Coordinates of C-alpha atoms in Angstrom, one line a residue:
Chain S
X1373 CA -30.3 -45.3 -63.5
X1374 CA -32.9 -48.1 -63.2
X1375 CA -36.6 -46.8 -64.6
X1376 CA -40.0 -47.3 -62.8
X1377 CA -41.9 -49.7 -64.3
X1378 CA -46.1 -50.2 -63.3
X1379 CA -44.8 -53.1 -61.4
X1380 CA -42.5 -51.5 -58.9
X1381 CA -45.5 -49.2 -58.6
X1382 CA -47.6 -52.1 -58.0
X1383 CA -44.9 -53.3 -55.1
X1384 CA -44.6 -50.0 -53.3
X1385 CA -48.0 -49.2 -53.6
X1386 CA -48.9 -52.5 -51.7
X1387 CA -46.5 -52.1 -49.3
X1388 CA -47.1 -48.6 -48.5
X1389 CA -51.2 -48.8 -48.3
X1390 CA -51.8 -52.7 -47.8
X1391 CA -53.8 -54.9 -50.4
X1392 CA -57.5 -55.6 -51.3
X1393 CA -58.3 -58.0 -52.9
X1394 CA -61.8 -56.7 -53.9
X1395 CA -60.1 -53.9 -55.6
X1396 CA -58.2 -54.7 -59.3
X1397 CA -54.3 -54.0 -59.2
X1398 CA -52.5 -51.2 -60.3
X1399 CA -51.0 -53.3 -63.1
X1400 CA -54.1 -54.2 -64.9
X1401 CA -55.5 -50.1 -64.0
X1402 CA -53.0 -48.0 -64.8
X1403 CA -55.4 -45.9 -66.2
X1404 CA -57.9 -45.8 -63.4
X1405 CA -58.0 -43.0 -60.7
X1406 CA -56.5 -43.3 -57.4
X1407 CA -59.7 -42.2 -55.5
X1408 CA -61.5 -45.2 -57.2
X1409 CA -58.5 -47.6 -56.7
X1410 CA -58.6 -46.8 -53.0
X1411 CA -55.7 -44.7 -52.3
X1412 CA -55.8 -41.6 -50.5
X1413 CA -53.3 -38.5 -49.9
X1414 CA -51.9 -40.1 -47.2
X1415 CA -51.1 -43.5 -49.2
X1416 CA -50.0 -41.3 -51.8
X1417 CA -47.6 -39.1 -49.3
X1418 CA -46.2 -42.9 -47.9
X1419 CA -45.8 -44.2 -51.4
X1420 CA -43.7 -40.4 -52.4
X1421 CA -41.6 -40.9 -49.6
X1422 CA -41.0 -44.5 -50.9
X1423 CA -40.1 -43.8 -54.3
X1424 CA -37.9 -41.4 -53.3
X1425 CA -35.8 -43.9 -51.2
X1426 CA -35.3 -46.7 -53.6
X1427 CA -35.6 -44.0 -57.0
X1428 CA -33.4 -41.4 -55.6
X1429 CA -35.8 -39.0 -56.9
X1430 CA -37.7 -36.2 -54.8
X1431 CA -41.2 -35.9 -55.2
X1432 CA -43.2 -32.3 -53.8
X1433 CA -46.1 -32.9 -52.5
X1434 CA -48.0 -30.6 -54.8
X1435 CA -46.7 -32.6 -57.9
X1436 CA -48.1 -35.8 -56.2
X1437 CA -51.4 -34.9 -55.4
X1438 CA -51.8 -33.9 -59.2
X1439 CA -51.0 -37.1 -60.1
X1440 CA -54.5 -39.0 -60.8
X1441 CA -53.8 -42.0 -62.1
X1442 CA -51.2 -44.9 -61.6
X1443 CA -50.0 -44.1 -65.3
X1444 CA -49.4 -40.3 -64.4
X1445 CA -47.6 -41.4 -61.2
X1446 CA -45.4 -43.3 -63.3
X1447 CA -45.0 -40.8 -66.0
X1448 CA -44.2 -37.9 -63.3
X1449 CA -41.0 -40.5 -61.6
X1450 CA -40.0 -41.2 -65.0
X1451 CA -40.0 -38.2 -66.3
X1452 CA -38.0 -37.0 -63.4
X1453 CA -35.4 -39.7 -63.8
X1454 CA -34.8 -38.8 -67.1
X1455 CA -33.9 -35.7 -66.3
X1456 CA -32.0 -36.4 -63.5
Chain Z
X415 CA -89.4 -40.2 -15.3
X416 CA -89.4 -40.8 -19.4
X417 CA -88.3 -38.6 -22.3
X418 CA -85.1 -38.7 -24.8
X419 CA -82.9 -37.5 -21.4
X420 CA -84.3 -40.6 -19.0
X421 CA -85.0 -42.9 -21.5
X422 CA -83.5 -46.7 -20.8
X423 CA -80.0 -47.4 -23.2
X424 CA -79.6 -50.9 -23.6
X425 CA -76.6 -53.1 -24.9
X426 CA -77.6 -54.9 -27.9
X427 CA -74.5 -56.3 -28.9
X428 CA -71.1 -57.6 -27.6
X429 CA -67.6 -58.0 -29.2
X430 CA -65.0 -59.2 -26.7
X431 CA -61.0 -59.6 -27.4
X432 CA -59.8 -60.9 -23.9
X433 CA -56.4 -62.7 -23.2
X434 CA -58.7 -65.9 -22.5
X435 CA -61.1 -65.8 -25.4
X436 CA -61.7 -64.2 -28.8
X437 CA -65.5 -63.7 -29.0
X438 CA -67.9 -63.1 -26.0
X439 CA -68.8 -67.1 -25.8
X440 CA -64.8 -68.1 -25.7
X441 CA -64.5 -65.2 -23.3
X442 CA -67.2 -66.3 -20.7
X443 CA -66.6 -70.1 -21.3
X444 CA -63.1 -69.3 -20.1
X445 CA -64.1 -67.4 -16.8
X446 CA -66.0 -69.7 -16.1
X447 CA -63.8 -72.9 -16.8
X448 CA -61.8 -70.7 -14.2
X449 CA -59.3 -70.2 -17.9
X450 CA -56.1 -68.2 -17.3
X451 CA -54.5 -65.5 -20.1
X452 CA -51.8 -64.8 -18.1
X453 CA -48.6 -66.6 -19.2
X454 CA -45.0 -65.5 -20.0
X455 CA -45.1 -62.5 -22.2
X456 CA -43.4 -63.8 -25.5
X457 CA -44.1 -60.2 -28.0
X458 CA -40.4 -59.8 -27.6
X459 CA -37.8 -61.0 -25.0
X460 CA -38.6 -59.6 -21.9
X461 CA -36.5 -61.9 -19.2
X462 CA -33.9 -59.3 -18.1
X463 CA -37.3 -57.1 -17.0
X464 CA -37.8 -57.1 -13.4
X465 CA -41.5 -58.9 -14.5
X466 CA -42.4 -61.0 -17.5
X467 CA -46.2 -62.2 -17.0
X468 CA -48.6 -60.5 -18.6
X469 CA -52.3 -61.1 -20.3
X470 CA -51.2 -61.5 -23.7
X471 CA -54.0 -62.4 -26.5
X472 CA -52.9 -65.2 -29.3
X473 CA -54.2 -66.6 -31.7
X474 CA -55.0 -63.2 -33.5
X475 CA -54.3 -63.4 -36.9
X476 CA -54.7 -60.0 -38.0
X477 CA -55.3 -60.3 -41.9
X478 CA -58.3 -63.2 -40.8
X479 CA -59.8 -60.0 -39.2
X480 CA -58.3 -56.8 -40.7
X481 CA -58.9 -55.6 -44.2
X482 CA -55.8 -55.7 -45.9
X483 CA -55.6 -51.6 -46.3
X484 CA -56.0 -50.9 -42.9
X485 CA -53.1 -53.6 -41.6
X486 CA -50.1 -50.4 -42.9
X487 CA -51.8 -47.9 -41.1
X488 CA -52.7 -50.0 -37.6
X489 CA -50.8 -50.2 -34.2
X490 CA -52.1 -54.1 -32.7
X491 CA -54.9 -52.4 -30.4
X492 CA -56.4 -50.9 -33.0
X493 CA -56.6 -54.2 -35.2
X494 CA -58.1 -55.3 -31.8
X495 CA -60.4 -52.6 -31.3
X496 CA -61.7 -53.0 -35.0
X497 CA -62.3 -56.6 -34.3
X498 CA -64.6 -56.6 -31.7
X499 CA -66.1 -53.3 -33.3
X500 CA -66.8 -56.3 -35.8
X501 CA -68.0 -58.7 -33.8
X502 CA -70.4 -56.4 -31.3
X503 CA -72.1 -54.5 -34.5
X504 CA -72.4 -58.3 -36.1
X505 CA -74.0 -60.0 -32.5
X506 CA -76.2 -56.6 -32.4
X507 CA -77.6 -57.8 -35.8
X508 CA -76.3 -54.2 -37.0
X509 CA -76.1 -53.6 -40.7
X510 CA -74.6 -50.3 -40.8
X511 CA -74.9 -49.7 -44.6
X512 CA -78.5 -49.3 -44.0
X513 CA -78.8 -47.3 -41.1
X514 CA -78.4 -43.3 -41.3
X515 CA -74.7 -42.7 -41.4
X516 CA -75.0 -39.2 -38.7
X517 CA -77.5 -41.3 -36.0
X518 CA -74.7 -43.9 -35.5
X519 CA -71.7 -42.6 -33.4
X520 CA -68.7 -44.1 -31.9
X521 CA -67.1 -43.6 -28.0
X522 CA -64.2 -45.5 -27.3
X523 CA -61.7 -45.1 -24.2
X524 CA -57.8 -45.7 -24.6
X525 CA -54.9 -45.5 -22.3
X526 CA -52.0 -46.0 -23.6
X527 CA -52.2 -44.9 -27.6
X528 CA -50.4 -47.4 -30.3
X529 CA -47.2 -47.8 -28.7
X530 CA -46.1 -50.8 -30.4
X531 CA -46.4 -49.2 -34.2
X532 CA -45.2 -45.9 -32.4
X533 CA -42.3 -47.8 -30.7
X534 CA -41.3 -49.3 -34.6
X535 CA -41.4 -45.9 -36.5
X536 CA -39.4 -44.5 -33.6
X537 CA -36.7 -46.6 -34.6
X538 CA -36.6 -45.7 -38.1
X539 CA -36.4 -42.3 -36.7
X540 CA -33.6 -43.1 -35.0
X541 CA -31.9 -45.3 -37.0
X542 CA -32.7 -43.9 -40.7
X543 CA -34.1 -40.5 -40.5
X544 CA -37.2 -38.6 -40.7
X545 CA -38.1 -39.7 -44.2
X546 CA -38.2 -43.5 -43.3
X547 CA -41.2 -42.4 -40.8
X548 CA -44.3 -43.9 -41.9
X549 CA -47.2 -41.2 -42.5
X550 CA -49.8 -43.3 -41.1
X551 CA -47.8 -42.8 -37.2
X552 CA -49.4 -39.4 -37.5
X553 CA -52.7 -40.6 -36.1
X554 CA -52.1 -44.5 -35.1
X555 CA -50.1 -43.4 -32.3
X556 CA -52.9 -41.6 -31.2
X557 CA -55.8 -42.1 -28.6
X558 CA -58.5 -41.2 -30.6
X559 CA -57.7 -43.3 -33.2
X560 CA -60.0 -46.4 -32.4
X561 CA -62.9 -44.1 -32.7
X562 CA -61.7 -42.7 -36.1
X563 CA -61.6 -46.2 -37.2
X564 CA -64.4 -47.6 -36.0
X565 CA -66.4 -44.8 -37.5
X566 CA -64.7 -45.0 -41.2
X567 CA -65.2 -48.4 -41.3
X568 CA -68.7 -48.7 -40.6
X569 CA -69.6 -45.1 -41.8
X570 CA -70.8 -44.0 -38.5
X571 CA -70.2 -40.5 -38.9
X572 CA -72.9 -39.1 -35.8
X573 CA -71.2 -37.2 -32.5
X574 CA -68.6 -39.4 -31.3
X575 CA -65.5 -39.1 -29.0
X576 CA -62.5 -40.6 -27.0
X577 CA -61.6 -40.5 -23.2
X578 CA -58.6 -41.1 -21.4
X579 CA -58.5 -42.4 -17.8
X580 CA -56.5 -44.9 -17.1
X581 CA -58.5 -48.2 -16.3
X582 CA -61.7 -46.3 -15.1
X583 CA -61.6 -44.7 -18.9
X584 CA -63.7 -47.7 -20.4
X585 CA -66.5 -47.1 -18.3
X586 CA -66.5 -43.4 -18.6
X587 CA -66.5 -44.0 -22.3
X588 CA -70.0 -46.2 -21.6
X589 CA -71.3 -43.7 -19.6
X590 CA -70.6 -41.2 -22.2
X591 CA -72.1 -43.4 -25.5
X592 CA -75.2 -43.5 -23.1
X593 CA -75.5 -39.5 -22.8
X594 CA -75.0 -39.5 -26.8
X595 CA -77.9 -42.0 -27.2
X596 CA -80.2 -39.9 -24.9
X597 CA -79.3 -36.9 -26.6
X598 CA -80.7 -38.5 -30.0
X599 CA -78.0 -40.4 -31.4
X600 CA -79.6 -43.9 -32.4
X601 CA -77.1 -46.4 -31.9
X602 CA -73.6 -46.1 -30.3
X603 CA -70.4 -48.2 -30.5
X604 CA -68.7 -48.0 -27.2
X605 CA -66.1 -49.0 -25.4
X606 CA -62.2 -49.3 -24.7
X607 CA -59.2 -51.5 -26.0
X608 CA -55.4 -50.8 -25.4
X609 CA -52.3 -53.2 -25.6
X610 CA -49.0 -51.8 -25.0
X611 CA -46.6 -55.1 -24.8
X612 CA -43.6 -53.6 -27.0
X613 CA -40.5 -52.9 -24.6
X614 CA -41.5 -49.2 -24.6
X615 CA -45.0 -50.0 -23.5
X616 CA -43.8 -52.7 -21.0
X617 CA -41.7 -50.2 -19.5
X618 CA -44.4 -47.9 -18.7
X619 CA -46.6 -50.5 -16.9
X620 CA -43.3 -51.0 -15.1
X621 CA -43.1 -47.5 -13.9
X622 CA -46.4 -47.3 -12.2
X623 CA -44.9 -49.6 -9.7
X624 CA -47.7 -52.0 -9.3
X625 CA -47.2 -54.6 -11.6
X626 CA -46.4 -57.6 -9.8
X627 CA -43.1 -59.5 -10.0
X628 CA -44.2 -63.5 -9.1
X629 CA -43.0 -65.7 -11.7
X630 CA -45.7 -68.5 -11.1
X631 CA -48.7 -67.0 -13.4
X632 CA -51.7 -68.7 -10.9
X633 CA -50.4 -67.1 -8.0
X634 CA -49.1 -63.6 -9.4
X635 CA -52.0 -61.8 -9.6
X636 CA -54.7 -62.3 -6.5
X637 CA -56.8 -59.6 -5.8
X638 CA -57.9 -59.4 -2.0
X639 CA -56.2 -62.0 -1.2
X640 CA -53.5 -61.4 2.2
X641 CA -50.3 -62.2 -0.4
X642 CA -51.5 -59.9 -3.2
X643 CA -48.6 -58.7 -4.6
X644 CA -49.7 -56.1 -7.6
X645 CA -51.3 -57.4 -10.9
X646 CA -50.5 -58.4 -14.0
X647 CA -50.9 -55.8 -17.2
X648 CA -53.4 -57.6 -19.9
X649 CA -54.7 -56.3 -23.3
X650 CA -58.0 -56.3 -25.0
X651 CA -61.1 -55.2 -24.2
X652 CA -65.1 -54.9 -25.2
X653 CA -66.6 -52.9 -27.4
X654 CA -70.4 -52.8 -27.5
X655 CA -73.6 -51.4 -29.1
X656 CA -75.3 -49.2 -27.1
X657 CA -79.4 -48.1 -28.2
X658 CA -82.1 -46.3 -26.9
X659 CA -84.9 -48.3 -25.6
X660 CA -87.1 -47.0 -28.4
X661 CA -84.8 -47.4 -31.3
X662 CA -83.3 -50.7 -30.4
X663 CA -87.3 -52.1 -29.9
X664 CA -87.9 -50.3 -33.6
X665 CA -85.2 -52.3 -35.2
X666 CA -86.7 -55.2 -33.8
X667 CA -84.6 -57.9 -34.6
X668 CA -81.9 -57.2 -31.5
X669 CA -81.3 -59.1 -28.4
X670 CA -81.6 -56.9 -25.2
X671 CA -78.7 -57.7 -22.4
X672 CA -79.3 -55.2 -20.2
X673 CA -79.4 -51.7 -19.3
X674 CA -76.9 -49.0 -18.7
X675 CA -79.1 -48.1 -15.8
X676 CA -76.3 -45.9 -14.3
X677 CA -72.9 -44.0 -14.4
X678 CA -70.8 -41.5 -12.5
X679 CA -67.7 -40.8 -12.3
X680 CA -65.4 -39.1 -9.1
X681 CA -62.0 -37.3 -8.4
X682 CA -60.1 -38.3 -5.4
X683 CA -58.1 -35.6 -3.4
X684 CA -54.6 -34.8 -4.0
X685 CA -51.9 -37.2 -2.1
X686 CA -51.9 -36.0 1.6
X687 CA -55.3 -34.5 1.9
X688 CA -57.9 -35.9 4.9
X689 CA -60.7 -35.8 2.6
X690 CA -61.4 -40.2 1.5
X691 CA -60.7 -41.6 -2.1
X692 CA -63.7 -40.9 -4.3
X693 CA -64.6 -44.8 -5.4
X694 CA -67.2 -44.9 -2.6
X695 CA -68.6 -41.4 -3.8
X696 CA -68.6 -42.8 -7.8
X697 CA -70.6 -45.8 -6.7
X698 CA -73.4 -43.7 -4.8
X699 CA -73.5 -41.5 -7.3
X700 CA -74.5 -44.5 -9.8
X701 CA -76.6 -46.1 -8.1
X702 CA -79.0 -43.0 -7.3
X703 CA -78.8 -42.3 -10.9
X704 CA -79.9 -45.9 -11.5
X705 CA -82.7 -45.1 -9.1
X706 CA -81.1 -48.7 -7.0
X707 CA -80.5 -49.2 -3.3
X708 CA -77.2 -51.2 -2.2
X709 CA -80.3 -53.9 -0.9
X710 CA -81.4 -54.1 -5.1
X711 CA -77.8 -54.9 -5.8
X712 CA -76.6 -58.5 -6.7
X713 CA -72.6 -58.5 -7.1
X714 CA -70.0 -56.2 -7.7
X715 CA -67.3 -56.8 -10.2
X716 CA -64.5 -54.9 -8.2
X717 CA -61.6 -52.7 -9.8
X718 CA -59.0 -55.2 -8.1
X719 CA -55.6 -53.6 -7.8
X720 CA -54.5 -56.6 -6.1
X721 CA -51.9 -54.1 -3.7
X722 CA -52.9 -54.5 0.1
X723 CA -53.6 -50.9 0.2
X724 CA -55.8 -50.6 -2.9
X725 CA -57.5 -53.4 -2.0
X726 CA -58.0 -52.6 1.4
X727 CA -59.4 -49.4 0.4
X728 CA -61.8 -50.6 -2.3
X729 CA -63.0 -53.2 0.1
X730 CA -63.8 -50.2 2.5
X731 CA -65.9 -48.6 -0.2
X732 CA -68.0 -51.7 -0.7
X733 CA -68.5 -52.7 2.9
X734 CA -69.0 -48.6 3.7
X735 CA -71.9 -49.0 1.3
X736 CA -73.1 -52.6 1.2
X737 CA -72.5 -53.4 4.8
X738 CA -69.9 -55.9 5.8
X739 CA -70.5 -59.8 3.3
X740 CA -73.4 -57.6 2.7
X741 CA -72.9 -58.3 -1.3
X742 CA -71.2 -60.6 -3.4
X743 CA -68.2 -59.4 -4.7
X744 CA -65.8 -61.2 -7.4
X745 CA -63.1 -60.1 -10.2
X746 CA -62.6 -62.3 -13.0
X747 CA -59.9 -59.8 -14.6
X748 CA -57.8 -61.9 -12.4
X749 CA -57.6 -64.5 -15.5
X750 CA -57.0 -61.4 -17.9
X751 CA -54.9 -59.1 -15.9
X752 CA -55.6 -55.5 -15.7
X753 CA -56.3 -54.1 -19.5
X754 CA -56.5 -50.7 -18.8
X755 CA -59.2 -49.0 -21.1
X756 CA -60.5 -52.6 -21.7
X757 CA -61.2 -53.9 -18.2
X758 CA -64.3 -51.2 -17.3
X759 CA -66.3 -52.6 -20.4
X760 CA -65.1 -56.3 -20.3
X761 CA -66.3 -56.3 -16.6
X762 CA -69.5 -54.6 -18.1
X763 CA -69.6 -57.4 -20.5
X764 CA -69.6 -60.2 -17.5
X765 CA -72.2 -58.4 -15.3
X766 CA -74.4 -58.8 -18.4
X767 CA -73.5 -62.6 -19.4
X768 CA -74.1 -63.2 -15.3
X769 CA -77.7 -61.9 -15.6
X770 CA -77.8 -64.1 -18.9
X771 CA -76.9 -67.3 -17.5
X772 CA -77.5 -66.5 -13.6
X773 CA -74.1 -67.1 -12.7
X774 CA -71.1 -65.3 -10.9
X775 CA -67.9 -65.5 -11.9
X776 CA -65.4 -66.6 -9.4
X777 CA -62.2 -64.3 -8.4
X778 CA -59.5 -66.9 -10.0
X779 CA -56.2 -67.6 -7.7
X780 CA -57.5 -65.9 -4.4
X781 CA -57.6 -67.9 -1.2
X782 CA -57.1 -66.0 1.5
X783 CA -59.1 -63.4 2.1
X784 CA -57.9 -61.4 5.1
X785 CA -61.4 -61.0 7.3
X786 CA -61.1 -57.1 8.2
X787 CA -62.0 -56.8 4.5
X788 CA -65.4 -57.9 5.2
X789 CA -66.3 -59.3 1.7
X790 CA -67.5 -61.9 0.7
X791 CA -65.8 -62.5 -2.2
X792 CA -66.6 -65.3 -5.0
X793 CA -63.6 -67.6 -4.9
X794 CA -62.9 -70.8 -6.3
X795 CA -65.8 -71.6 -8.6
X796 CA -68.6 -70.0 -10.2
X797 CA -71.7 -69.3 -7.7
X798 CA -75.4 -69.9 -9.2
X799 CA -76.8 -66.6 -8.1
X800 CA -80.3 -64.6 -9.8
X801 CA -78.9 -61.5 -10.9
X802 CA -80.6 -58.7 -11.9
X803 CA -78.6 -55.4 -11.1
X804 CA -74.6 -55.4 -10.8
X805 CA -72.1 -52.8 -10.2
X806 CA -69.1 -52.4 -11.8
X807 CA -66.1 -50.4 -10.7
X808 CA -62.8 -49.0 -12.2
X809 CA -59.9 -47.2 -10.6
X810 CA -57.1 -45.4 -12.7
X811 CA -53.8 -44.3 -12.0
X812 CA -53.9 -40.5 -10.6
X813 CA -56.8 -40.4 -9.1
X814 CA -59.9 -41.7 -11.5
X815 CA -62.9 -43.5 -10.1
X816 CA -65.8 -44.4 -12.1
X817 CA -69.3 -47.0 -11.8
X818 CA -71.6 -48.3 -13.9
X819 CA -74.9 -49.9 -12.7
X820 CA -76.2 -52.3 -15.1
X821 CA -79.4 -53.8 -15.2
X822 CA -82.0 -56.9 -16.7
X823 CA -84.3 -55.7 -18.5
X824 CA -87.7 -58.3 -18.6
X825 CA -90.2 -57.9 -21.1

């Protein structure tokens, strides 16, 4: 079972919600919160729906939107995965 | 009569996106060059349609235009529609940031909604299920959604809606940012843009059973003229910035084009009924709320069906009014095709370049004017003409009529 890395996030993140390239990338602000990276619920919602198709791993909404950061988004997949 | 409710709304900015020119100077040099956008559609294969012109804008790159976050969530008349948002608020001289977010509002007109991006997540439906749908088709389908746009983007966040009416919808949404300005409302972005040239959208110009089905593109579409055979489906539009006299003097640094001096807009009777179309009535009605006689008036800029019966009618209306050759009448949307929500405010836009540059566009591919029409129509090549007050009128499918008077204003 393959495991997210901040990269794929990266990937999917850019694909799902475009690029900017005023605002740093995901990679280098893992830390940072999506409201100040420039992703809302919606690009949140596109980039679950994403995950789940290439992670096989299902992602409620609720869980999502708790996820603040890059790095908890991460964690949350992971996690999931390695439980699976 | 003065006060917030009379007071004069001028256009203080322009932002066209026209099969024949990006930008409001490409635009006009075009009409006048006598500049065609109508050419073989090439979005996606459409010879085995029954036609395969349309006015198709190139040489849109959308990431030259589009921030890069907005280009997922976008159908292509949106991209359009924030492009010549761009381009009005940036001729108006308008720095949003530093205007009061609630005194700037938005009023767009759209027809058809984002069919292409609708048309693409359809597929997916289709083809891969409910999850593959992309969230953002929850509003870029939609017809509000240039005015959502528009107003994120420049935080314009005062009273601000969308209206749907076929082609006469553009200037109904003029008319309407005008009403929001005299109601307090500082500066408005107005206007219309659609584009529906996927094979779903193509289908439904098809269906209204106008679109005409000559392959050569300079004779295809020819409003008024004795072998008009339908017209040609275009995309694009204008959007411009609308201001109260009082607040666009205060700013100080705009350009005045004109007035919206007048609007109405009219119903006509259901199929069968004696009572006449309601263009005739929509065009009175604008010109008394100008406060203009037909006599003031210096050209028309015609709806243009380019059908022998729409035309015939329309001409009817202007002669029933203006006498028979009793005004100059011309319709450069025959380089641009018909753009639904777009042609009302792009005609807007030439009424004001013709007071500009006291010039009249010529009615592109027209000859033959059959002379029970009794216009006198601008054909061939541009006329030198003063112009101070033009009329402008839209017809949409199922029964919409609507006019705008516009008018110099001299210092």
């Amino acid at each position: 079972m393959p495991i997210m890395t901040i990269d794929d996030l990266q990937r999917i993140l850019v694909s799902c919600a475009g690029e900017d390239d005023a605002t740093a990338t995901v990679t280098d602000s893992a830390g940072r919160r999506f409201d100040d990276l420039g992703y809302d619920s919606l690009a949140l919602m596109e980039t679950a729906a994403r995950i789940e198709q290439e992670f096989g791993v299902k992602l409620p909404d609720d869980e999502v939107n708790d996820a603040r950061t890059p790095q908890e988004l991460l964690d949350l997949v992971n996690g999931r995965l390695a439980t699976a | 009569m003065t006060g917030p409710h009379h007071e004069p709304v001028y256009v203080t900015g322009i932002g066209v996106i026209a099969p024949n020119g990006l930008g409001a100077q490409q635009y006009w040099d075009a009409t006048l060059e006598g500049r065609s956008g109508i050419a073989p559609l090439t979005r996606f294969d459409a010879s085995a349609y029954p036609a395969a012109l349309a006015g198709q804008i190139s040489g849109f790159e959308p990431k030259d235009h589009i921030p890069g976050r907005l280009l997922p969530q976008t159908d292509v008349s949106t991209r359009f529609a924030l492009a010549a948002a761009d381009w009005a608020l940036t001729d108006a001289k308008v720095d949003a940031g530093s205007l009061v977010d609630y005194e700037m509002g938005v009023v767009t007109s759209n027809a058809s909604g984002g069919f292409d991006f609708t048309h693409r997540e359809f597929n997916k439906l289709w083809a891969q299920g409910p999850q593959l749908v992309s969230v953002y088709e929850s509003f870029a389908w939609f017809y509000a959604v240039n005015t959502g746009q528009i107003s994120i983007r420049h935080g314009m966040r005062g009273p601000s809606s969308a209206l749907v009416a076929d082609q006469a919808g553009g200037l109904d949404a003029i008319g309407h940012a005008r009403r929001t300005a005299r109601r307090g409302t500082r500066l408005v972005v107005a206007g219309g843009v659609d584009s529906a040239f996927d094979p779903w959208g193509w289908v439904s110009h098809l269906s209204s059973g106008g679109v005409s089905q000559v392959t050569d593109p300079a004779r295809a579409y020819t409003p008024f003229d004795s072998a008009a055979a339908g017209w040609i489906p275009g995309e694009g539009g204008a959007i411009l910035v609308l201001e109260r006299a009082e607040a666009a003097r205060a700013r100080g640094e705009s350009q005045i084009y004109g007035e919206i001096a007048g609007y109405a807009s009219t119903f006509d009777p259901p199929p069968g009924s004696p009572r006449p179309p309601g263009l005739r009535r929509a065009a009175e009605l604008a010109l008394a709320d100008a406060g203009v006689t037909p006599a003031e008036v210096d050209v028309v800029f015609a709806d243009a069906a380019g059908l022998a019966g729409l035309d015939r009618a329309e001409a009817a209306a202007i002669t029933g009014i203006f006498g028979p050759h009793g005004v100059p009448v011309t319709a450069p949307k025959a380089l641009t095709g018909r753009l639904l929500s777009g042609g009302g405010p792009l005609d807007v836009v030439s009424a004001l370049l013709s007071i500009r540059d006291g010039v009249l566009p010529a009615t592109a591919g027209t000859e033959d004017v059959p002379g029970d029409y009794g216009l006198d129509l601008v054909l061939h090549e541009p006329r030198a003409a003063r112009v101070a007050t033009a009329l402008i009128l839209a017809r949409g499918r199922w029964g919409f009529n609507s006019a705008v008077v516009v008018r110099a204003v001299r210092d």
